[in-house]
Coordinates of C-alpha atoms in Angstrom, one line a residue:
M124 CA 0.0 0.0 0.0
T125 CA 1.5 3.3 -1.0
Q126 CA 1.1 6.5 1.0
S127 CA 0.7 9.8 -0.6
P128 CA 2.2 12.8 1.2
R129 CA -0.3 14.6 3.4
P130 CA -0.7 18.4 2.7
G131 CA 1.9 20.3 4.6
H132 CA 4.2 17.3 5.0
E133 CA 6.3 17.7 1.8
V134 CA 10.1 17.4 2.1
D135 CA 11.9 20.6 1.5
P136 CA 13.5 20.3 -2.0
K137 CA 16.7 22.1 -0.7
L138 CA 17.0 19.5 2.0
L139 CA 16.8 16.7 -0.6
E140 CA 19.6 18.3 -2.6
I141 CA 22.1 18.0 0.3
L142 CA 21.1 14.7 2.0
V143 CA 23.2 11.7 1.3
C144 CA 23.1 8.1 2.6
P145 CA 24.4 8.0 6.2
L146 CA 26.2 4.7 5.5
T147 CA 27.7 5.2 2.0
K148 CA 27.7 9.0 1.7
T149 CA 26.2 8.6 -1.8
P150 CA 23.3 10.5 -3.3
L151 CA 19.7 9.5 -2.5
T152 CA 16.7 9.2 -4.8
Y153 CA 13.3 10.6 -3.6
D154 CA 10.5 8.1 -4.0
R155 CA 7.5 10.4 -3.6
A156 CA 4.9 7.6 -3.9
R157 CA 6.4 5.6 -1.0
Q158 CA 7.7 8.6 0.9
E159 CA 11.2 7.2 1.1
L160 CA 14.7 8.3 0.3
V161 CA 16.4 5.4 -1.5
S162 CA 20.1 4.5 -1.3
R163 CA 20.9 2.1 -4.1
A164 CA 24.5 1.8 -2.9
A165 CA 23.4 0.7 0.6
K166 CA 20.3 -1.2 -0.7
L167 CA 18.1 0.7 1.8
A168 CA 15.1 3.0 1.7
F169 CA 14.8 5.5 4.5
P170 CA 11.3 6.5 5.5
I171 CA 10.0 10.1 5.5
R172 CA 7.5 10.7 8.3
D173 CA 5.5 13.9 8.5
G174 CA 7.9 15.5 6.0
I175 CA 11.0 14.5 8.1
P176 CA 13.5 12.0 6.6
I177 CA 14.4 9.4 9.2
M178 CA 18.1 8.7 8.3
L179 CA 18.7 5.8 10.7
A180 CA 19.8 2.4 9.4
D181 CA 17.6 0.7 12.0
E182 CA 14.5 2.4 10.6
A183 CA 15.4 1.8 6.9
R184 CA 13.7 -0.8 4.7
R185 CA 15.9 -3.2 2.8
L186 CA 15.4 -3.0 -0.9
D187 CA 14.6 -6.3 -2.7
E188 CA 16.3 -7.4 -5.9
S189 CA 13.3 -6.3 -8.1
E190 CA 13.7 -2.7 -6.8
L191 CA 17.4 -2.7 -7.4
N192 CA 17.1 -4.0 -10.9
G193 CA 14.1 -1.9 -11.9

């Protein structure tokens, strides 16, 4: 089930430009539909809650092979 961002809970585009993966220090991809920041290098997706990226490895979702290859 995908979540759409609630009004007033968008991530600041300037913040997205400067955030990097906390593990690999590589750029992240914003998945607006899932409200996640994706690190292909770390194979993790970091959640965004109420417009705030949660950049903790313990909170991240592991990407499956289909997501990495797609």
